[in-house]
Amino acid sequence: QSALTQPRSVSGSPGQSVTISCTGSSSDVGDYDYVSWYQQHPGKAPKVLIYDVTKRPSGVPDRFSGSKSGTTASLTISGLLPEDEADYYCSSYAGSYTFVFGPGTQVTVL
Amino acid sequence: EVQLVESGGGLEQPGGSLRLSCAGSGFTFNNFGINWVRQAPGKGLEWVSAISGDGRTTDHADSVKGRFTISRDNSKNTVYLQMNSLSAEDTAVYYCAKGGFYDVRGYFSWLFDHWGQGALVTVSS
């Protein structure tokens, strides 16, 4: 049950794009197309932004997009807005009802 | 509307026990797995435990294996997390989260699609 790897922080100016990487292993990200991304604002419960690597739940803006190559998944936020400043976590299904998370990435809008 | 409501958090001494509950509504409860995810103060999310919809399959993170037990009572639409031998490292907000959904084609997606508001567990003397 090794954690996924994410950068601790990324930043960008309003309107710019930022990409957060999420590296796992052949037992999780590399084995399943069930990577999901969560946004968490301080004091709030996480909210799903992306699931099944690339899908967006209804209500999530298309500024958020996901991708995967091998054992690395990525979340791209296009057209940064001030309200995008939050912590972002990747997660992968790892079989038999188990999941693994990344350590989280703090996104700062400059 | 899917809702998950945790209860049972509080202050416990090291070595003590607590039981968290997660009451679900707005979905066919026994069709879906439920997870516990925790977040220590100022730290990231950590998957803790999972249980299948019928309760036959469970698993726990290595950090809690042998101390925590997940169970469910589908007649009460409730999942439980029994936490024994608590230590300061178990201090966290504990969220229950629904573990996925079926789309219109019957395809199942594995994710945490709905979350509760969280229950704070503090282990301290």
PDB file of C-alpha atoms in Angstrom:
ATOM      1  CA  GLN A   1       0.000   0.000   0.000  1.00  0.00           C
ATOM      2  CA  SER A   2       2.595   2.585  -1.067  1.00  0.00           C
ATOM      3  CA  ALA A   3       1.306   6.106  -1.488  1.00  0.00           C
ATOM      4  CA  LEU A   4       1.238   7.774  -4.873  1.00  0.00           C
ATOM      5  CA  THR A   5       3.693  10.611  -5.574  1.00  0.00           C
ATOM      6  CA  GLN A   6       2.613  14.187  -6.245  1.00  0.00           C
ATOM      7  CA  PRO A   7       4.443  17.540  -6.201  1.00  0.00           C
ATOM      8  CA  ARG A   8       3.909  19.339  -2.923  1.00  0.00           C
ATOM      9  CA  SER A   9       2.885  22.585  -4.605  1.00  0.00           C
ATOM     10  CA  VAL A  10       2.273  24.244  -7.946  1.00  0.00           C
ATOM     11  CA  SER A  11       1.326  27.813  -8.748  1.00  0.00           C
ATOM     12  CA  GLY A  12       0.088  29.911 -11.625  1.00  0.00           C
ATOM     13  CA  SER A  13      -1.421  33.260 -12.459  1.00  0.00           C
ATOM     14  CA  PRO A  14      -5.117  33.674 -13.226  1.00  0.00           C
ATOM     15  CA  GLY A  15      -5.879  32.426 -16.709  1.00  0.00           C
ATOM     16  CA  GLN A  16      -2.808  30.213 -16.893  1.00  0.00           C
ATOM     17  CA  SER A  17      -2.740  26.404 -16.888  1.00  0.00           C
ATOM     18  CA  VAL A  18      -1.119  24.160 -14.324  1.00  0.00           C
ATOM     19  CA  THR A  19      -0.559  20.419 -14.404  1.00  0.00           C
ATOM     20  CA  ILE A  20      -0.231  18.128 -11.388  1.00  0.00           C
ATOM     21  CA  SER A  21       1.424  14.758 -11.843  1.00  0.00           C
ATOM     22  CA  CYS A  22       0.610  11.620  -9.878  1.00  0.00           C
ATOM     23  CA  THR A  23       2.999   8.683 -10.076  1.00  0.00           C
ATOM     24  CA  GLY A  24       2.103   5.242  -8.869  1.00  0.00           C
ATOM     25  CA  SER A  25       3.129   1.706  -9.684  1.00  0.00           C
ATOM     26  CA  SER A  26       2.117  -1.285 -11.759  1.00  0.00           C
ATOM     27  CA  SER A  27      -0.151  -2.335  -8.876  1.00  0.00           C
ATOM     28  CA  ASP A  28      -2.345   0.738  -8.923  1.00  0.00           C
ATOM     29  CA  VAL A  29      -2.163   3.548 -11.519  1.00  0.00           C
ATOM     30  CA  GLY A  30      -0.488   1.293 -14.057  1.00  0.00           C
ATOM     31  CA  ASP A  31      -2.964  -1.549 -13.582  1.00  0.00           C
ATOM     32  CA  TYR A  32      -6.316   0.208 -13.377  1.00  0.00           C
ATOM     33  CA  ASP A  33      -8.029   3.010 -15.282  1.00  0.00           C
ATOM     34  CA  TYR A  34      -9.619   4.114 -12.018  1.00  0.00           C
ATOM     35  CA  VAL A  35      -7.572   7.196 -11.203  1.00  0.00           C
ATOM     36  CA  SER A  36      -9.585   9.960  -9.566  1.00  0.00           C
ATOM     37  CA  TRP A  37      -8.780  13.487  -8.479  1.00  0.00           C
ATOM     38  CA  TYR A  38     -10.215  15.408  -5.532  1.00  0.00           C
ATOM     39  CA  GLN A  39     -10.263  19.085  -4.643  1.00  0.00           C
ATOM     40  CA  GLN A  40     -10.305  20.079  -1.000  1.00  0.00           C
ATOM     41  CA  HIS A  41     -10.752  23.562   0.376  1.00  0.00           C
ATOM     42  CA  PRO A  42      -9.758  24.220   4.007  1.00  0.00           C
ATOM     43  CA  GLY A  43     -12.188  22.758   6.499  1.00  0.00           C
ATOM     44  CA  LYS A  44     -14.257  21.045   3.804  1.00  0.00           C
ATOM     45  CA  ALA A  45     -14.705  17.480   2.683  1.00  0.00           C
ATOM     46  CA  PRO A  46     -12.974  16.518  -0.567  1.00  0.00           C
ATOM     47  CA  LYS A  47     -14.934  16.805  -3.814  1.00  0.00           C
ATOM     48  CA  VAL A  48     -14.353  14.606  -6.850  1.00  0.00           C
ATOM     49  CA  LEU A  49     -13.172  16.431  -9.969  1.00  0.00           C
ATOM     50  CA  ILE A  50     -12.099  13.587 -12.249  1.00  0.00           C
ATOM     51  CA  TYR A  51     -12.740   9.843 -12.192  1.00  0.00           C
ATOM     52  CA  ASP A  52     -11.841   6.937 -14.464  1.00  0.00           C
ATOM     53  CA  VAL A  53      -8.729   8.958 -15.451  1.00  0.00           C
ATOM     54  CA  THR A  54     -10.552  11.402 -17.742  1.00  0.00           C
ATOM     55  CA  LYS A  55     -14.251  11.665 -16.797  1.00  0.00           C
ATOM     56  CA  ARG A  56     -15.815  14.683 -15.118  1.00  0.00           C
ATOM     57  CA  PRO A  57     -18.879  14.433 -12.865  1.00  0.00           C
ATOM     58  CA  SER A  58     -21.730  16.720 -13.843  1.00  0.00           C
ATOM     59  CA  GLY A  59     -21.149  20.208 -12.537  1.00  0.00           C
ATOM     60  CA  VAL A  60     -17.354  20.100 -12.750  1.00  0.00           C
ATOM     61  CA  PRO A  61     -16.092  22.708 -15.234  1.00  0.00           C
ATOM     62  CA  ASP A  62     -14.291  21.471 -18.343  1.00  0.00           C
ATOM     63  CA  ARG A  63     -11.302  23.542 -17.223  1.00  0.00           C
ATOM     64  CA  PHE A  64     -10.384  20.411 -15.286  1.00  0.00           C
ATOM     65  CA  SER A  65      -9.044  17.512 -17.329  1.00  0.00           C
ATOM     66  CA  GLY A  66      -7.234  14.279 -16.619  1.00  0.00           C
ATOM     67  CA  SER A  67      -4.920  11.918 -18.444  1.00  0.00           C
ATOM     68  CA  LYS A  68      -2.687   8.937 -17.836  1.00  0.00           C
ATOM     69  CA  SER A  69       0.391   7.377 -19.350  1.00  0.00           C
ATOM     70  CA  GLY A  70       1.794   4.198 -17.869  1.00  0.00           C
ATOM     71  CA  THR A  71       2.094   4.643 -14.129  1.00  0.00           C
ATOM     72  CA  THR A  72       1.692   8.435 -14.150  1.00  0.00           C
ATOM     73  CA  ALA A  73      -1.594  10.299 -14.190  1.00  0.00           C
ATOM     74  CA  SER A  74      -2.028  14.042 -14.549  1.00  0.00           C
ATOM     75  CA  LEU A  75      -4.583  16.699 -13.726  1.00  0.00           C
ATOM     76  CA  THR A  76      -4.579  19.899 -15.747  1.00  0.00           C
ATOM     77  CA  ILE A  77      -6.384  23.021 -14.643  1.00  0.00           C
ATOM     78  CA  SER A  78      -6.826  25.446 -17.526  1.00  0.00           C
ATOM     79  CA  GLY A  79      -7.785  29.094 -17.164  1.00  0.00           C
ATOM     80  CA  LEU A  80      -6.920  29.270 -13.470  1.00  0.00           C
ATOM     81  CA  LEU A  81      -9.427  31.086 -11.300  1.00  0.00           C
ATOM     82  CA  PRO A  82      -8.912  32.366  -7.748  1.00  0.00           C
ATOM     83  CA  GLU A  83     -11.362  29.780  -6.441  1.00  0.00           C
ATOM     84  CA  ASP A  84      -9.122  26.989  -7.778  1.00  0.00           C
ATOM     85  CA  GLU A  85      -6.706  27.683  -4.925  1.00  0.00           C
ATOM     86  CA  ALA A  86      -7.006  24.471  -2.883  1.00  0.00           C
ATOM     87  CA  ASP A  87      -5.378  21.126  -2.183  1.00  0.00           C
ATOM     88  CA  TYR A  88      -5.635  18.458  -4.868  1.00  0.00           C
ATOM     89  CA  TYR A  89      -5.321  14.732  -4.264  1.00  0.00           C
ATOM     90  CA  CYS A  90      -4.996  11.901  -6.717  1.00  0.00           C
ATOM     91  CA  SER A  91      -6.215   8.435  -5.872  1.00  0.00           C
ATOM     92  CA  SER A  92      -6.116   5.076  -7.579  1.00  0.00           C
ATOM     93  CA  TYR A  93      -8.064   1.891  -7.082  1.00  0.00           C
ATOM     94  CA  ALA A  94      -5.641  -0.881  -6.167  1.00  0.00           C
ATOM     95  CA  GLY A  95      -7.842  -3.977  -6.271  1.00  0.00           C
ATOM     96  CA  SER A  96     -10.010  -5.850  -3.761  1.00  0.00           C
ATOM     97  CA  TYR A  97     -11.820  -2.707  -2.615  1.00  0.00           C
ATOM     98  CA  THR A  98      -8.564  -0.956  -1.670  1.00  0.00           C
ATOM     99  CA  PHE A  99      -7.433   2.533  -2.691  1.00  0.00           C
ATOM    100  CA  VAL A 100      -4.284   4.592  -2.417  1.00  0.00           C
ATOM    101  CA  PHE A 101      -3.874   8.379  -2.271  1.00  0.00           C
ATOM    102  CA  GLY A 102      -1.138  10.805  -3.179  1.00  0.00           C
ATOM    103  CA  PRO A 103       0.152  13.231  -0.518  1.00  0.00           C
ATOM    104  CA  GLY A 104      -1.713  16.145  -2.044  1.00  0.00           C
ATOM    105  CA  THR A 105      -0.645  19.202  -4.040  1.00  0.00           C
ATOM    106  CA  GLN A 106      -1.311  22.737  -2.902  1.00  0.00           C
ATOM    107  CA  VAL A 107      -2.323  24.947  -5.829  1.00  0.00           C
ATOM    108  CA  THR A 108      -1.656  28.644  -5.395  1.00  0.00           C
ATOM    109  CA  VAL A 109      -3.178  31.247  -7.688  1.00  0.00           C
ATOM    110  CA  LEU A 110      -0.716  34.117  -7.789  1.00  0.00           C
TER     111      LEU A 110
ATOM    112  CA  GLU B   1     -29.847  12.905  -2.775  1.00  0.00           C
ATOM    113  CA  VAL B   2     -27.000  10.754  -1.491  1.00  0.00           C
ATOM    114  CA  GLN B   3     -26.079  11.546   2.094  1.00  0.00           C
ATOM    115  CA  LEU B   4     -23.498  10.085   4.432  1.00  0.00           C
ATOM    116  CA  VAL B   5     -23.439  11.137   8.078  1.00  0.00           C
ATOM    117  CA  GLU B   6     -20.662  10.146  10.470  1.00  0.00           C
ATOM    118  CA  SER B   7     -21.014  10.014  14.231  1.00  0.00           C
ATOM    119  CA  GLY B   8     -19.140   8.672  17.225  1.00  0.00           C
ATOM    120  CA  GLY B   9     -16.019  10.813  17.159  1.00  0.00           C
ATOM    121  CA  GLY B  10     -14.538  12.385  20.260  1.00  0.00           C
ATOM    122  CA  LEU B  11     -11.641  12.390  22.688  1.00  0.00           C
ATOM    123  CA  GLU B  12     -10.130   9.077  23.762  1.00  0.00           C
ATOM    124  CA  GLN B  13      -7.047   8.166  25.751  1.00  0.00           C
ATOM    125  CA  PRO B  14      -4.138   6.249  24.204  1.00  0.00           C
ATOM    126  CA  GLY B  15      -4.876   2.553  24.255  1.00  0.00           C
ATOM    127  CA  GLY B  16      -8.613   3.152  24.293  1.00  0.00           C
ATOM    128  CA  SER B  17     -11.358   2.308  21.824  1.00  0.00           C
ATOM    129  CA  LEU B  18     -13.962   4.199  19.814  1.00  0.00           C
ATOM    130  CA  ARG B  19     -16.621   3.156  17.327  1.00  0.00           C
ATOM    131  CA  LEU B  20     -17.533   5.395  14.421  1.00  0.00           C
ATOM    132  CA  SER B  21     -20.811   5.082  12.538  1.00  0.00           C
ATOM    133  CA  CYS B  22     -21.677   6.143   9.012  1.00  0.00           C
ATOM    134  CA  ALA B  23     -25.368   6.339   8.129  1.00  0.00           C
ATOM    135  CA  GLY B  24     -26.201   6.390   4.437  1.00  0.00           C
ATOM    136  CA  SER B  25     -29.336   7.489   2.612  1.00  0.00           C
ATOM    137  CA  GLY B  26     -30.484   8.381  -0.875  1.00  0.00           C
ATOM    138  CA  PHE B  27     -29.118   5.244  -2.541  1.00  0.00           C
ATOM    139  CA  THR B  28     -29.529   1.466  -2.425  1.00  0.00           C
ATOM    140  CA  PHE B  29     -27.200   1.022   0.507  1.00  0.00           C
ATOM    141  CA  ASN B  30     -26.436  -2.693   0.182  1.00  0.00           C
ATOM    142  CA  ASN B  31     -25.363  -2.298  -3.464  1.00  0.00           C
ATOM    143  CA  PHE B  32     -22.288  -0.220  -2.715  1.00  0.00           C
ATOM    144  CA  GLY B  33     -19.041  -0.455  -0.856  1.00  0.00           C
ATOM    145  CA  ILE B  34     -18.230   2.110   1.797  1.00  0.00           C
ATOM    146  CA  ASN B  35     -14.799   3.375   2.777  1.00  0.00           C
ATOM    147  CA  TRP B  36     -13.251   5.199   5.685  1.00  0.00           C
ATOM    148  CA  VAL B  37     -10.690   7.857   4.796  1.00  0.00           C
ATOM    149  CA  ARG B  38      -8.869   9.876   7.435  1.00  0.00           C
ATOM    150  CA  GLN B  39      -6.964  13.130   7.498  1.00  0.00           C
ATOM    151  CA  ALA B  40      -4.608  13.969  10.342  1.00  0.00           C
ATOM    152  CA  PRO B  41      -4.355  17.672  11.258  1.00  0.00           C
ATOM    153  CA  GLY B  42      -2.519  19.523   8.504  1.00  0.00           C
ATOM    154  CA  LYS B  43      -1.864  16.292   6.600  1.00  0.00           C
ATOM    155  CA  GLY B  44      -3.169  14.541   3.508  1.00  0.00           C
ATOM    156  CA  LEU B  45      -5.872  11.964   2.921  1.00  0.00           C
ATOM    157  CA  GLU B  46      -5.248   8.357   3.917  1.00  0.00           C
ATOM    158  CA  TRP B  47      -7.461   5.449   2.901  1.00  0.00           C
ATOM    159  CA  VAL B  48      -8.195   3.420   6.039  1.00  0.00           C
ATOM    160  CA  SER B  49     -10.779   0.692   5.434  1.00  0.00           C
ATOM    161  CA  ALA B  50     -13.320  -0.600   2.947  1.00  0.00           C
ATOM    162  CA  ILE B  51     -16.269  -2.961   3.003  1.00  0.00           C
ATOM    163  CA  SER B  52     -18.248  -4.375   0.093  1.00  0.00           C
ATOM    164  CA  GLY B  53     -21.986  -3.852  -0.264  1.00  0.00           C
ATOM    165  CA  ASP B  54     -22.819  -7.308   1.086  1.00  0.00           C
ATOM    166  CA  GLY B  55     -20.235  -7.017   3.853  1.00  0.00           C
ATOM    167  CA  ARG B  56     -18.381 -10.153   2.770  1.00  0.00           C
ATOM    168  CA  THR B  57     -15.222  -8.369   1.649  1.00  0.00           C
ATOM    169  CA  THR B  58     -13.247  -6.035   3.874  1.00  0.00           C
ATOM    170  CA  ASP B  59      -9.743  -4.648   3.883  1.00  0.00           C
ATOM    171  CA  HIS B  60      -7.720  -2.240   5.970  1.00  0.00           C
ATOM    172  CA  ALA B  61      -4.604  -0.155   5.499  1.00  0.00           C
ATOM    173  CA  ASP B  62      -1.457  -1.649   6.996  1.00  0.00           C
ATOM    174  CA  SER B  63      -1.344   1.239   9.486  1.00  0.00           C
ATOM    175  CA  VAL B  64      -4.562   0.063  11.163  1.00  0.00           C
ATOM    176  CA  LYS B  65      -4.630  -3.649  10.371  1.00  0.00           C
ATOM    177  CA  GLY B  66      -5.227  -5.703  13.494  1.00  0.00           C
ATOM    178  CA  ARG B  67      -6.558  -2.674  15.419  1.00  0.00           C
ATOM    179  CA  PHE B  68      -9.474  -1.387  13.318  1.00  0.00           C
ATOM    180  CA  THR B  69     -12.431  -3.421  12.078  1.00  0.00           C
ATOM    181  CA  ILE B  70     -14.995  -2.298   9.532  1.00  0.00           C
ATOM    182  CA  SER B  71     -18.473  -3.797   9.481  1.00  0.00           C
ATOM    183  CA  ARG B  72     -21.958  -2.939   8.274  1.00  0.00           C
ATOM    184  CA  ASP B  73     -25.600  -3.481   9.133  1.00  0.00           C
ATOM    185  CA  ASN B  74     -27.569  -3.103   5.921  1.00  0.00           C
ATOM    186  CA  SER B  75     -30.869  -3.277   7.819  1.00  0.00           C
ATOM    187  CA  LYS B  76     -29.831   0.021   9.410  1.00  0.00           C
ATOM    188  CA  ASN B  77     -28.035   1.476   6.367  1.00  0.00           C
ATOM    189  CA  THR B  78     -24.997   1.931   8.580  1.00  0.00           C
ATOM    190  CA  VAL B  79     -21.290   1.142   8.383  1.00  0.00           C
ATOM    191  CA  TYR B  80     -19.139   1.001  11.493  1.00  0.00           C
ATOM    192  CA  LEU B  81     -15.440   1.416  12.205  1.00  0.00           C
ATOM    193  CA  GLN B  82     -14.353  -0.168  15.475  1.00  0.00           C
ATOM    194  CA  MET B  83     -11.043   1.370  16.491  1.00  0.00           C
ATOM    195  CA  ASN B  84      -9.012  -0.336  19.229  1.00  0.00           C
ATOM    196  CA  SER B  85      -5.560   0.278  20.721  1.00  0.00           C
ATOM    197  CA  LEU B  86      -5.724   3.922  19.692  1.00  0.00           C
ATOM    198  CA  SER B  87      -2.580   6.031  19.598  1.00  0.00           C
ATOM    199  CA  ALA B  88      -1.879   9.709  19.001  1.00  0.00           C
ATOM    200  CA  GLU B  89      -1.118   8.868  15.358  1.00  0.00           C
ATOM    201  CA  ASP B  90      -4.801   7.971  14.912  1.00  0.00           C
ATOM    202  CA  THR B  91      -5.864  11.544  15.654  1.00  0.00           C
ATOM    203  CA  ALA B  92      -7.656  12.703  12.514  1.00  0.00           C
ATOM    204  CA  VAL B  93     -10.896  13.652  10.867  1.00  0.00           C
ATOM    205  CA  TYR B  94     -12.484  10.415   9.695  1.00  0.00           C
ATOM    206  CA  TYR B  95     -14.637  10.589   6.582  1.00  0.00           C
ATOM    207  CA  CYS B  96     -16.862   7.865   5.265  1.00  0.00           C
ATOM    208  CA  ALA B  97     -17.122   7.803   1.499  1.00  0.00           C
ATOM    209  CA  LYS B  98     -19.254   5.837  -0.925  1.00  0.00           C
ATOM    210  CA  GLY B  99     -16.994   3.711  -3.078  1.00  0.00           C
ATOM    211  CA  GLY B 100     -18.240   4.166  -6.627  1.00  0.00           C
ATOM    212  CA  PHE B 101     -21.289   3.989  -8.847  1.00  0.00           C
ATOM    213  CA  TYR B 102     -22.780   2.321 -11.914  1.00  0.00           C
ATOM    214  CA  ASP B 103     -23.377   4.330 -15.071  1.00  0.00           C
ATOM    215  CA  VAL B 104     -26.411   3.868 -17.326  1.00  0.00           C
ATOM    216  CA  ARG B 105     -24.687   1.001 -19.137  1.00  0.00           C
ATOM    217  CA  GLY B 106     -24.004  -0.837 -15.897  1.00  0.00           C
ATOM    218  CA  TYR B 107     -20.299  -0.018 -15.953  1.00  0.00           C
ATOM    219  CA  PHE B 108     -18.891   0.416 -12.448  1.00  0.00           C
ATOM    220  CA  SER B 109     -16.459   3.176 -11.588  1.00  0.00           C
ATOM    221  CA  TRP B 110     -14.205   2.941  -8.553  1.00  0.00           C
ATOM    222  CA  LEU B 111     -13.910   6.277  -6.786  1.00  0.00           C
ATOM    223  CA  PHE B 112     -15.080   8.128  -3.702  1.00  0.00           C
ATOM    224  CA  ASP B 113     -18.167   9.703  -5.237  1.00  0.00           C
ATOM    225  CA  HIS B 114     -19.849  11.004  -2.086  1.00  0.00           C
ATOM    226  CA  TRP B 115     -18.333  11.977   1.238  1.00  0.00           C
ATOM    227  CA  GLY B 116     -19.677  12.617   4.701  1.00  0.00           C
ATOM    228  CA  GLN B 117     -18.862  15.748   6.649  1.00  0.00           C
ATOM    229  CA  GLY B 118     -16.244  13.978   8.771  1.00  0.00           C
ATOM    230  CA  ALA B 119     -15.925  13.000  12.435  1.00  0.00           C
ATOM    231  CA  LEU B 120     -13.011  14.231  14.544  1.00  0.00           C
ATOM    232  CA  VAL B 121     -11.171  11.637  16.604  1.00  0.00           C
ATOM    233  CA  THR B 122      -8.631  12.948  19.090  1.00  0.00           C
ATOM    234  CA  VAL B 123      -6.372  10.548  20.953  1.00  0.00           C
ATOM    235  CA  SER B 124      -4.701  12.239  23.870  1.00  0.00           C
ATOM    236  CA  SER B 125      -4.121  11.803  27.576  1.00  0.00           C
TER     237      SER B 125
END
